[in-house]
mmCIF file of C-alpha atoms and ligand atoms in Angstrom:
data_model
loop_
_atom_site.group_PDB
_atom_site.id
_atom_site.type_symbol
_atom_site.label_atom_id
_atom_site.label_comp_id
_atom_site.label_asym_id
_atom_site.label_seq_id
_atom_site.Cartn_x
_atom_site.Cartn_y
_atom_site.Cartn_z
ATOM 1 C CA UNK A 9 -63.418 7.264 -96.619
ATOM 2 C CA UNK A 10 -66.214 9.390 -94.934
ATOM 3 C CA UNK A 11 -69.274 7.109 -95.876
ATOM 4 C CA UNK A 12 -71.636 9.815 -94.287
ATOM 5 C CA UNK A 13 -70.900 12.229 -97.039
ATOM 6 C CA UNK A 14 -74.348 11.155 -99.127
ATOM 7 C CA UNK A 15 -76.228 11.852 -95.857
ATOM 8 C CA UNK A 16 -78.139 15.404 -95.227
ATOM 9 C CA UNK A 17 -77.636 17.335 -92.045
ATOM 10 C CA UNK A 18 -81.190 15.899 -91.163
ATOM 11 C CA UNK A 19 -80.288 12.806 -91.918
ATOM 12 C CA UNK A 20 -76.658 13.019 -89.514
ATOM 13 C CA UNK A 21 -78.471 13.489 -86.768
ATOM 14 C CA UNK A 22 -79.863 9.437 -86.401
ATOM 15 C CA UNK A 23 -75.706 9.163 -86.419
ATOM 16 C CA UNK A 24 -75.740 11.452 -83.058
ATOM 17 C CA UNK A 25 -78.869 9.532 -81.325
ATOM 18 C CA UNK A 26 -77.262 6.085 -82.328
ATOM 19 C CA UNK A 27 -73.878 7.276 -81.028
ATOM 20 C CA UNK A 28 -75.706 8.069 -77.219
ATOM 21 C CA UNK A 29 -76.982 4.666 -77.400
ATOM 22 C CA UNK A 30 -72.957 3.555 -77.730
ATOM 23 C CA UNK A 31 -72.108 4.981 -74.861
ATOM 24 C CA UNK A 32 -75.039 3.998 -73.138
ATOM 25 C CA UNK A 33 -74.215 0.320 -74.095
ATOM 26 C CA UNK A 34 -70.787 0.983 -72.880
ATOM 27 C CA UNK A 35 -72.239 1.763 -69.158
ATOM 28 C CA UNK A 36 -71.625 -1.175 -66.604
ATOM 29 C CA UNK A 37 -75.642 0.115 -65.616
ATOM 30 C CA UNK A 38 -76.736 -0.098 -69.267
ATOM 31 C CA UNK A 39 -80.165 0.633 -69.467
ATOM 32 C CA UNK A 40 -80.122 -1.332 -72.895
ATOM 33 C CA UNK A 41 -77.633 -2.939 -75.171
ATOM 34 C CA UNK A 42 -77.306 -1.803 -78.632
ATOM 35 C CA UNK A 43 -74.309 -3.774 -80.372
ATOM 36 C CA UNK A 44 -74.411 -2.298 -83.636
ATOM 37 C CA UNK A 45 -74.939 1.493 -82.131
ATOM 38 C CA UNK A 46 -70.717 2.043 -82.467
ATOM 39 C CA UNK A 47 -71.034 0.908 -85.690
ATOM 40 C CA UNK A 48 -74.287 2.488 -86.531
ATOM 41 C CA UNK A 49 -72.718 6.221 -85.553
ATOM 42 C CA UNK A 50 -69.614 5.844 -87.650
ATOM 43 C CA UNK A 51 -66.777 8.659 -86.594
ATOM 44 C CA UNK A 52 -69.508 11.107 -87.477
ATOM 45 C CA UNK A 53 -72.251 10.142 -84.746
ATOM 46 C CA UNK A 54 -69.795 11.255 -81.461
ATOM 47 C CA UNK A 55 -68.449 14.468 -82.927
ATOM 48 C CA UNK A 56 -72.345 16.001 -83.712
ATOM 49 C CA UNK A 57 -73.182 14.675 -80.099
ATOM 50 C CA UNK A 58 -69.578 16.466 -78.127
ATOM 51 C CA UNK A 59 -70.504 19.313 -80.340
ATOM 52 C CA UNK A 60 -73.485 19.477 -78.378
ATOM 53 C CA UNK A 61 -73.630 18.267 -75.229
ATOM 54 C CA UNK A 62 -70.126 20.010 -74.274
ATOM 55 C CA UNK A 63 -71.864 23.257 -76.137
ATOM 56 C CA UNK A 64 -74.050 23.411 -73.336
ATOM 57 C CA UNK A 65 -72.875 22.275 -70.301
ATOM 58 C CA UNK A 66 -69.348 20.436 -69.899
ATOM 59 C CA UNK A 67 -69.372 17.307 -68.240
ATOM 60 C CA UNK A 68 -73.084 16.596 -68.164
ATOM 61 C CA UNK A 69 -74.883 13.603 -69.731
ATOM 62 C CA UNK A 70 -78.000 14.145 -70.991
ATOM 63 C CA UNK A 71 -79.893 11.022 -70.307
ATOM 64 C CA UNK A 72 -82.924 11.581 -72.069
ATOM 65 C CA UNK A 73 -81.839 9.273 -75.303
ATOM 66 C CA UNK A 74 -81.113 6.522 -72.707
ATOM 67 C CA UNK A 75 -84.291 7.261 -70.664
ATOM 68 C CA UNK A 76 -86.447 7.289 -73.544
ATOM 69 C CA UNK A 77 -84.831 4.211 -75.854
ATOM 70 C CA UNK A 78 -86.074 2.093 -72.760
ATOM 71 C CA UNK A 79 -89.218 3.446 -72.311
ATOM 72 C CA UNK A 80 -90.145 3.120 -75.924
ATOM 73 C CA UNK A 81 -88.272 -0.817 -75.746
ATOM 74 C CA UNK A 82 -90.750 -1.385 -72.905
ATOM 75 C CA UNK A 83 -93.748 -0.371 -74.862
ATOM 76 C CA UNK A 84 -92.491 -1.697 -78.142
ATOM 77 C CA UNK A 85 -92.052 -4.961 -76.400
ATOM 78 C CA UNK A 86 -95.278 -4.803 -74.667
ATOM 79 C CA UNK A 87 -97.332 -4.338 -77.962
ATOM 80 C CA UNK A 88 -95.707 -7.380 -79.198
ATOM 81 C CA UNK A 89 -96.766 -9.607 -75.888
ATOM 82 C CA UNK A 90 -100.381 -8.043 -76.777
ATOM 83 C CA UNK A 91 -100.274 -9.613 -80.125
ATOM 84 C CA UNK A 92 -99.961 -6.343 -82.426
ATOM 85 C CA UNK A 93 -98.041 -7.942 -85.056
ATOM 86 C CA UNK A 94 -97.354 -4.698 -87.465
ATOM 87 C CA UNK A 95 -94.761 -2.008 -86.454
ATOM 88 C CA UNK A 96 -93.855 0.786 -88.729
ATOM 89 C CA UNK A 97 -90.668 2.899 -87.510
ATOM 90 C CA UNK A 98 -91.445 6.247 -89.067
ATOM 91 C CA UNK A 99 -87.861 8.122 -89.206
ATOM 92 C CA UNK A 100 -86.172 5.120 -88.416
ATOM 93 C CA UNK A 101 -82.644 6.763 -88.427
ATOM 94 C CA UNK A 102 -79.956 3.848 -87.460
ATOM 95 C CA UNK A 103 -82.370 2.406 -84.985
ATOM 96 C CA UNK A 104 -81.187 -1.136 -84.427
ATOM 97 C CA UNK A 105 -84.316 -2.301 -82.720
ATOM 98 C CA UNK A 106 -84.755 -4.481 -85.449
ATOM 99 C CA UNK A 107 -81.765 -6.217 -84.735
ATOM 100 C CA UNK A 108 -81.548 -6.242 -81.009
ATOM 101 C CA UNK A 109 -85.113 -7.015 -79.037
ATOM 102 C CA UNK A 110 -86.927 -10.579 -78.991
ATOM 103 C CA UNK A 111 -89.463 -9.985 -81.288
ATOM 104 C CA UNK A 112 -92.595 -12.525 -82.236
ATOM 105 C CA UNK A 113 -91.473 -14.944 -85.051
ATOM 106 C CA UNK A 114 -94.375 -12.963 -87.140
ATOM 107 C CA UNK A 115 -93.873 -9.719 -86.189
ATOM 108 C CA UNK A 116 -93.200 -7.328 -89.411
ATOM 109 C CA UNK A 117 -91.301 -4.004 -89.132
ATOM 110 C CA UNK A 118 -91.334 -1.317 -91.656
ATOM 111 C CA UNK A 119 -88.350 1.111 -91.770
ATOM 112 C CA UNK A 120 -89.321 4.551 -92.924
ATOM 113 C CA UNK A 121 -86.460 7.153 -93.748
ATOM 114 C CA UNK A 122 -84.829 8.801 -96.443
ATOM 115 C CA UNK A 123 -83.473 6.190 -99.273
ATOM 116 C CA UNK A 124 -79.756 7.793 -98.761
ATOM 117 C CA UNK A 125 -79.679 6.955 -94.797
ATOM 118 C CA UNK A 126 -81.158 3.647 -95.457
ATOM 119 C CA UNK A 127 -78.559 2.889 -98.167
ATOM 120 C CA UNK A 128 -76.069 3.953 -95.632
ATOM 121 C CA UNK A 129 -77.862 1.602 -92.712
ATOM 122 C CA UNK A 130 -78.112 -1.244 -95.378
ATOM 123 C CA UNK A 131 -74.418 -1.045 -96.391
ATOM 124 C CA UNK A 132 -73.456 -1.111 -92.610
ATOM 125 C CA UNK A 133 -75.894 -4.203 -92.241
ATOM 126 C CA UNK A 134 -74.490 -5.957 -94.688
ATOM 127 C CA UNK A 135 -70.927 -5.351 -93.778
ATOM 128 C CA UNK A 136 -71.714 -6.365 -89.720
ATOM 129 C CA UNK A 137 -73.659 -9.704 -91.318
ATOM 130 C CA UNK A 138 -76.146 -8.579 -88.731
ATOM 131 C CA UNK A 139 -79.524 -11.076 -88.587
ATOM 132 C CA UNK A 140 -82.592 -9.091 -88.086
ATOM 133 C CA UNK A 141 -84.712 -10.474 -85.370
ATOM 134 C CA UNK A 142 -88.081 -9.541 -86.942
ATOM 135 C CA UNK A 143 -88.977 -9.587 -90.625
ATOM 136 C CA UNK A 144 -88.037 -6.031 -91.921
ATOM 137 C CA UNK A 145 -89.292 -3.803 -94.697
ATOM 138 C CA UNK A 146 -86.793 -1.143 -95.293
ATOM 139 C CA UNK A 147 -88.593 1.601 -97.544
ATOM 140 C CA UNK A 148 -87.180 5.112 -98.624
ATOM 141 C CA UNK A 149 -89.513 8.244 -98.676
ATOM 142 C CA UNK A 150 -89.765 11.743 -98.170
ATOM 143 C CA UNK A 151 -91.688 11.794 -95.075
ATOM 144 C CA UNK A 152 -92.920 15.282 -96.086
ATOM 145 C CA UNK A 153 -94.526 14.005 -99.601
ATOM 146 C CA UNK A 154 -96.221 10.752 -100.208
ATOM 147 C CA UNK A 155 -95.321 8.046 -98.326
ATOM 148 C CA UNK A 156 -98.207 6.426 -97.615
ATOM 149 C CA UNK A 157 -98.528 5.127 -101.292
ATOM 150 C CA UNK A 158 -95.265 2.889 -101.002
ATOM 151 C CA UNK A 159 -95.925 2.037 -97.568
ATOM 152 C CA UNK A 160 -99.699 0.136 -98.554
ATOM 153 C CA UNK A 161 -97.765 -1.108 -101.903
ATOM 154 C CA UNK A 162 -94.918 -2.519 -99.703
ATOM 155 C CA UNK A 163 -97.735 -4.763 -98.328
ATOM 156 C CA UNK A 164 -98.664 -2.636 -94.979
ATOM 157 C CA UNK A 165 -102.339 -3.493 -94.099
ATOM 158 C CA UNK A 166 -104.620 -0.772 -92.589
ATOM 159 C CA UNK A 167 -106.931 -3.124 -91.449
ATOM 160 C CA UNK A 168 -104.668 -4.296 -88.959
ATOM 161 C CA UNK A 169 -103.836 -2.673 -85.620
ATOM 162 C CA UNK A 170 -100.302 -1.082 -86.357
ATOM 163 C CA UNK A 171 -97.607 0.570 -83.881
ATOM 164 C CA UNK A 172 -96.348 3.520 -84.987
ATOM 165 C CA UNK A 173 -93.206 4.362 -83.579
ATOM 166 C CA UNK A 174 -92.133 8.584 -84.230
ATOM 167 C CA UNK A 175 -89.377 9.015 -82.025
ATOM 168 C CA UNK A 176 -86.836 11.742 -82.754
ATOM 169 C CA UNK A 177 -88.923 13.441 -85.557
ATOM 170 C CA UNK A 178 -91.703 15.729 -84.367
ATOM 171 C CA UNK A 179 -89.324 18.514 -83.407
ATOM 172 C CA UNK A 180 -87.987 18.597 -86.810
ATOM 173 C CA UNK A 181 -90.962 19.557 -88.761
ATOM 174 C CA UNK A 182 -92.976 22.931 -88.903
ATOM 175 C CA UNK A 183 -96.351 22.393 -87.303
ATOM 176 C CA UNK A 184 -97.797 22.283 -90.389
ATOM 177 C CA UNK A 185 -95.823 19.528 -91.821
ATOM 178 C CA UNK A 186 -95.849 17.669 -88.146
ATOM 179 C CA UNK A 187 -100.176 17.838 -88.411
ATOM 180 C CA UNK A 188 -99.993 16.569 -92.020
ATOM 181 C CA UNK A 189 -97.960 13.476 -90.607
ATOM 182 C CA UNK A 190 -100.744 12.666 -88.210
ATOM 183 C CA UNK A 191 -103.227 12.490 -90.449
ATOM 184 C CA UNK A 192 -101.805 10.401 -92.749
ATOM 185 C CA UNK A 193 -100.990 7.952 -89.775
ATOM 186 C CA UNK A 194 -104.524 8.041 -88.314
ATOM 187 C CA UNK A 195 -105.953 7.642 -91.517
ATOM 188 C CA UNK A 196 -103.760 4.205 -91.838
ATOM 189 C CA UNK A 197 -104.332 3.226 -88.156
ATOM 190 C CA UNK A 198 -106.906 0.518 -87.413
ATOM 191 C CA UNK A 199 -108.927 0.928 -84.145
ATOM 192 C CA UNK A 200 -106.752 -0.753 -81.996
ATOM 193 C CA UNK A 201 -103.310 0.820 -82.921
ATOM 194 C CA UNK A 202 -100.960 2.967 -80.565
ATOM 195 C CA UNK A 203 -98.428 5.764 -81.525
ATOM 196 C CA UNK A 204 -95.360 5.810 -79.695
ATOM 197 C CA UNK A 205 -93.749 9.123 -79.299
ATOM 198 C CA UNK A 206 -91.198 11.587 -78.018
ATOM 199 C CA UNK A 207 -91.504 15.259 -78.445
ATOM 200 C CA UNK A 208 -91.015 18.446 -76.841
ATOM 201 C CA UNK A 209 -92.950 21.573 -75.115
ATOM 202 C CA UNK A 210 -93.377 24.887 -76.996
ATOM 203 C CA UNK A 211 -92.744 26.961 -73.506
ATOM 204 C CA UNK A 212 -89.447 25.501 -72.905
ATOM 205 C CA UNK A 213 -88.569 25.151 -77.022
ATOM 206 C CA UNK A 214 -89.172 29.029 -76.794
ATOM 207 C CA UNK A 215 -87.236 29.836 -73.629
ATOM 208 C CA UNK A 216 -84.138 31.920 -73.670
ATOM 209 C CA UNK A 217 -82.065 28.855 -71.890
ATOM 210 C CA UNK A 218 -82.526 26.847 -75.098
ATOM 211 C CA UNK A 219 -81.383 29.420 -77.567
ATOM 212 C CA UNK A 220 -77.805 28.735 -78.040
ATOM 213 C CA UNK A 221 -78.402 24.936 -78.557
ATOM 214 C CA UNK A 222 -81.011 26.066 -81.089
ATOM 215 C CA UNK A 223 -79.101 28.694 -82.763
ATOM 216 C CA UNK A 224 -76.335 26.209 -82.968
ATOM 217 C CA UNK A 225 -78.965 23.483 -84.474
ATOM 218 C CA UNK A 226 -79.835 25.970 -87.022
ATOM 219 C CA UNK A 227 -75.959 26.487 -88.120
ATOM 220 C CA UNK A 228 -75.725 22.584 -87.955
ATOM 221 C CA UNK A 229 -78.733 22.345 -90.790
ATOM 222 C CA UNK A 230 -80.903 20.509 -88.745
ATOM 223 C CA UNK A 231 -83.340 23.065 -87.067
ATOM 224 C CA UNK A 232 -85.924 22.095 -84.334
ATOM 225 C CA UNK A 233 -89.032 23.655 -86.029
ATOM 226 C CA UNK A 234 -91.881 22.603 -83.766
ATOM 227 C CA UNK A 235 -92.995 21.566 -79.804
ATOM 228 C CA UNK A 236 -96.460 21.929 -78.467
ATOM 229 C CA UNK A 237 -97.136 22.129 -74.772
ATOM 230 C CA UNK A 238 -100.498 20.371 -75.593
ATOM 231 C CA UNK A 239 -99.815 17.440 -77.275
ATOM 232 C CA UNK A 240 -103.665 15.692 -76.582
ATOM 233 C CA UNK A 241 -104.410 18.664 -78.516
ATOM 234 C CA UNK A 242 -102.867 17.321 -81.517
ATOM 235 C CA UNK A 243 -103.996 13.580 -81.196
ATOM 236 C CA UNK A 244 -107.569 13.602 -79.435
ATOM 237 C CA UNK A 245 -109.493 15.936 -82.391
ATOM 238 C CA UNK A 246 -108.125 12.954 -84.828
ATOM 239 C CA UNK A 247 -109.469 10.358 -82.243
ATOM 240 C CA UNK A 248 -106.638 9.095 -79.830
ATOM 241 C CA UNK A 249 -106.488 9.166 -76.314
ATOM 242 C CA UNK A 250 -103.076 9.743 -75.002
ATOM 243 C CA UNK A 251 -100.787 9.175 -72.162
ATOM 244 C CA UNK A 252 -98.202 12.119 -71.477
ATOM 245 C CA UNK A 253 -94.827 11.103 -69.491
ATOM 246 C CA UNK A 254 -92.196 14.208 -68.369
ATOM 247 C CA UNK A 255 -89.034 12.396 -68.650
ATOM 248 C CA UNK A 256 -88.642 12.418 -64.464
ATOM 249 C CA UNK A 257 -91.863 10.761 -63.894
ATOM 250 C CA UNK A 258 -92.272 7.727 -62.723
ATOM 251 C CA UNK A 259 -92.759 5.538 -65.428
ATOM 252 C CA UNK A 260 -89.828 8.136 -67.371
ATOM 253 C CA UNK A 261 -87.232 7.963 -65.118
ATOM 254 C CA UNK A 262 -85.140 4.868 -64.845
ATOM 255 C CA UNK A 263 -83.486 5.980 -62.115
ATOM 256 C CA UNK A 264 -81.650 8.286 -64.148
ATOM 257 C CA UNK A 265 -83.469 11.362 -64.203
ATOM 258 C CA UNK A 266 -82.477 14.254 -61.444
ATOM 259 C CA UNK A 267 -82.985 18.108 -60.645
ATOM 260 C CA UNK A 268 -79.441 18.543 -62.197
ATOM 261 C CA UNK A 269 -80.748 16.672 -65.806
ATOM 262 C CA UNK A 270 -80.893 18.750 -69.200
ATOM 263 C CA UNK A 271 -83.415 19.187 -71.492
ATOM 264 C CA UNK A 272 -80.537 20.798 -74.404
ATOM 265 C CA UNK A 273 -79.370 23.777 -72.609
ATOM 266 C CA UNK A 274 -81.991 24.049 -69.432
ATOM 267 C CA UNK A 275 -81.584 22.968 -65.548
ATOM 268 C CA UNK A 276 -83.526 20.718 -64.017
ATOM 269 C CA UNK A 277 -86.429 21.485 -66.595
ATOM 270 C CA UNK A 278 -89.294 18.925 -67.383
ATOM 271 C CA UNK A 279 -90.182 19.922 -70.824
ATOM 272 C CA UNK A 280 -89.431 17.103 -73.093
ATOM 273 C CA UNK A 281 -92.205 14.009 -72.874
ATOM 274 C CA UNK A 282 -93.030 10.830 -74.394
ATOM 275 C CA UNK A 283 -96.637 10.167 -75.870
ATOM 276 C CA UNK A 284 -98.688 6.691 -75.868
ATOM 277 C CA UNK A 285 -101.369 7.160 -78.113
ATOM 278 C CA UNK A 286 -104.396 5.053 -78.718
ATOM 279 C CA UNK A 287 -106.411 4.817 -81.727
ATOM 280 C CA UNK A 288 -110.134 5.015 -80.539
HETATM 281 C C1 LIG B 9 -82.851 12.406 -84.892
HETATM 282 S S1 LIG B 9 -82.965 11.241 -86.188
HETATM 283 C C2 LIG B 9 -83.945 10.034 -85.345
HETATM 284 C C3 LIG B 9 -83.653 8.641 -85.816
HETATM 285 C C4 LIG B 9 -84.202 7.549 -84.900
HETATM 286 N N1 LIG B 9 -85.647 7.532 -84.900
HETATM 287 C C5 LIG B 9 -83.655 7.720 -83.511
HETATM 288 O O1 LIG B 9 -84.414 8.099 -82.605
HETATM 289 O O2 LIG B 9 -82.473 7.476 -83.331
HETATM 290 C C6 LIG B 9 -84.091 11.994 -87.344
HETATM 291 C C7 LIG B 9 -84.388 11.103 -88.526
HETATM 292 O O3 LIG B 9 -85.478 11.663 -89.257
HETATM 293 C C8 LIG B 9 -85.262 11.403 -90.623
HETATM 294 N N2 LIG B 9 -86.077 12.347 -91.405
HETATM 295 C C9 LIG B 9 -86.240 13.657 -91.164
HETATM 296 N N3 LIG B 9 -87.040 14.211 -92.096
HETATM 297 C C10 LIG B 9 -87.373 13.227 -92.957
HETATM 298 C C11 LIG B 9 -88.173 13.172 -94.123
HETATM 299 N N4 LIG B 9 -88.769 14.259 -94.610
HETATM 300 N N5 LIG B 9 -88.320 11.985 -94.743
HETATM 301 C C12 LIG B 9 -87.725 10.879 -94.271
HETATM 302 N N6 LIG B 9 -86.959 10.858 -93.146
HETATM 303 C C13 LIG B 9 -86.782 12.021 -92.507
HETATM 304 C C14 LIG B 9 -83.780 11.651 -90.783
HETATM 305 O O4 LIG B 9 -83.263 11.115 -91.988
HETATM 306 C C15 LIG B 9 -83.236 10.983 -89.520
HETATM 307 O O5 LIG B 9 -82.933 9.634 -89.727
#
């Protein structure tokens, strides 16, 4: 039975990111474990990721998904030992984090994503008997309509400093549709709160060495729509301060970043980041 057929093209995609965290759980040098993540990606997950990782270059690993699921862990796990006990996972996709860090007994973790993939996730769940390690709030919206109406029903409080985590999104949405996004999170977001994300530059989006991998994105249904080679741009006019990492920086690295690393399609190029953004 192919129980990905309810999913959207959109949607298939979380089955490609969770199936680069199986592999990465499979390395001896793991820079995480993920349990569920082979599970999680089904048979669908590694044939969207060959597709396009052997697309562009045979033989290469990108490492970004690895490099960037432990930088976000870090800072998801920081916020925690800070005390910021609400976390909202917009576009959660099959993101196990739920399931696999030491959270605070009282930390609460909404799941924002479609209400097919979350079916899908919940079915999976079920099936694994997987115990959540954090209380979890599992909601289904259109990300691009209102969300923010079932989010403050589902008992999310505003008043309270909140983490947003937006990782594998931005890209996806026209710029329009990403600014409307931010809005509605900074209008949510206590002082206090922090945005965790990953996104992309507009240079390198628009650069001829990334226009197979986007052409073939577009075939595949899922299009990326959006980068910004500004990003404090976006966040500082809505009143957050933010922190910019190249994946190959210091803090981005993980010993796993080199010259001869991807961005989709592009040598040794250092045009995909990840945000930290604080609510002022
Ligand atoms: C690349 S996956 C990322 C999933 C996860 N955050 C990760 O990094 O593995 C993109 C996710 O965005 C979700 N998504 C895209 N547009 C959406 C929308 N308008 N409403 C709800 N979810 C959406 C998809 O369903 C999918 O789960």
């Amino acid at each position: 039975m192919d129980v990905s057929q309810p999913l959207d093209p959109l949607a298939k995609t979380a089955l490609w990111t969770a199936s680069m965290r199986a592999r990465e759980h499979r390395r001896a040098d793991r820079l995480f474990s993920d349990p569920l993540a082979e599970t999680f990606a089904g048979d669908e997950g590694p044939k969207i990721m060959s597709q396009f990782e052997g697309h562009v270059q045979s033989g290469v690993e990108d490492p970004a998904l690895a490099v960037r699921t432990r930088f976000l862990d870090d800072q998801l796990l920081k916020l925690d030992a800070d005390g910021v006990r609400q976390f909202v996972f917009v576009a959660v996709g099959m993101d196990s984090r739920a399931f696999r860090l030491e959270w605070s007994p009282d930390v609460l973790i909404y799941e924002l994503d479609r209400p097919a993939l979350l079916t899908f996730k919940e079915d999976l769940v079920r099936g694994l008997h997987a115990q959540a390690t954090a209380a979890r709030v599992p909601l289904g919206v259109d990300l691009l309509a209102d969300w923010t109406g079932p989010l403050l029903e589902s008992g999310f409080d505003s008043r309270q400093p909140t983490c947003w985590l937006v990782e594998g999104l931005l890209y996806f949405l026209e710029p329009h549709e990403r600014d409307v996004l931010l809005h509605r999170l900074t209008d949510l977001s206590a002082a206090g709160s922090r945005l965790l994300a990953d996104y992309v530059g507009q240079t390198i989006l628009n650069s001829p060495g990334m226009a197979a991998w986007r052409a073939r994105m577009v075939e595949q249904g899922h299009p990326w729509k959006s980068g910004s080679d500004r990003p404090e741009e976006l966040f500082v006019p809505l009143g957050w301060e933010i922190q910019v990492s190249a994946y190959g920086d210091p803090d981005a690295d993980y010993g796993r970043w080199s010259d001869t690393a991807v961005a989709p399609g592009m040598l040794g190029t250092r045009g995909r980041y990840l945000l930290i953004a604080d609510k002022q």
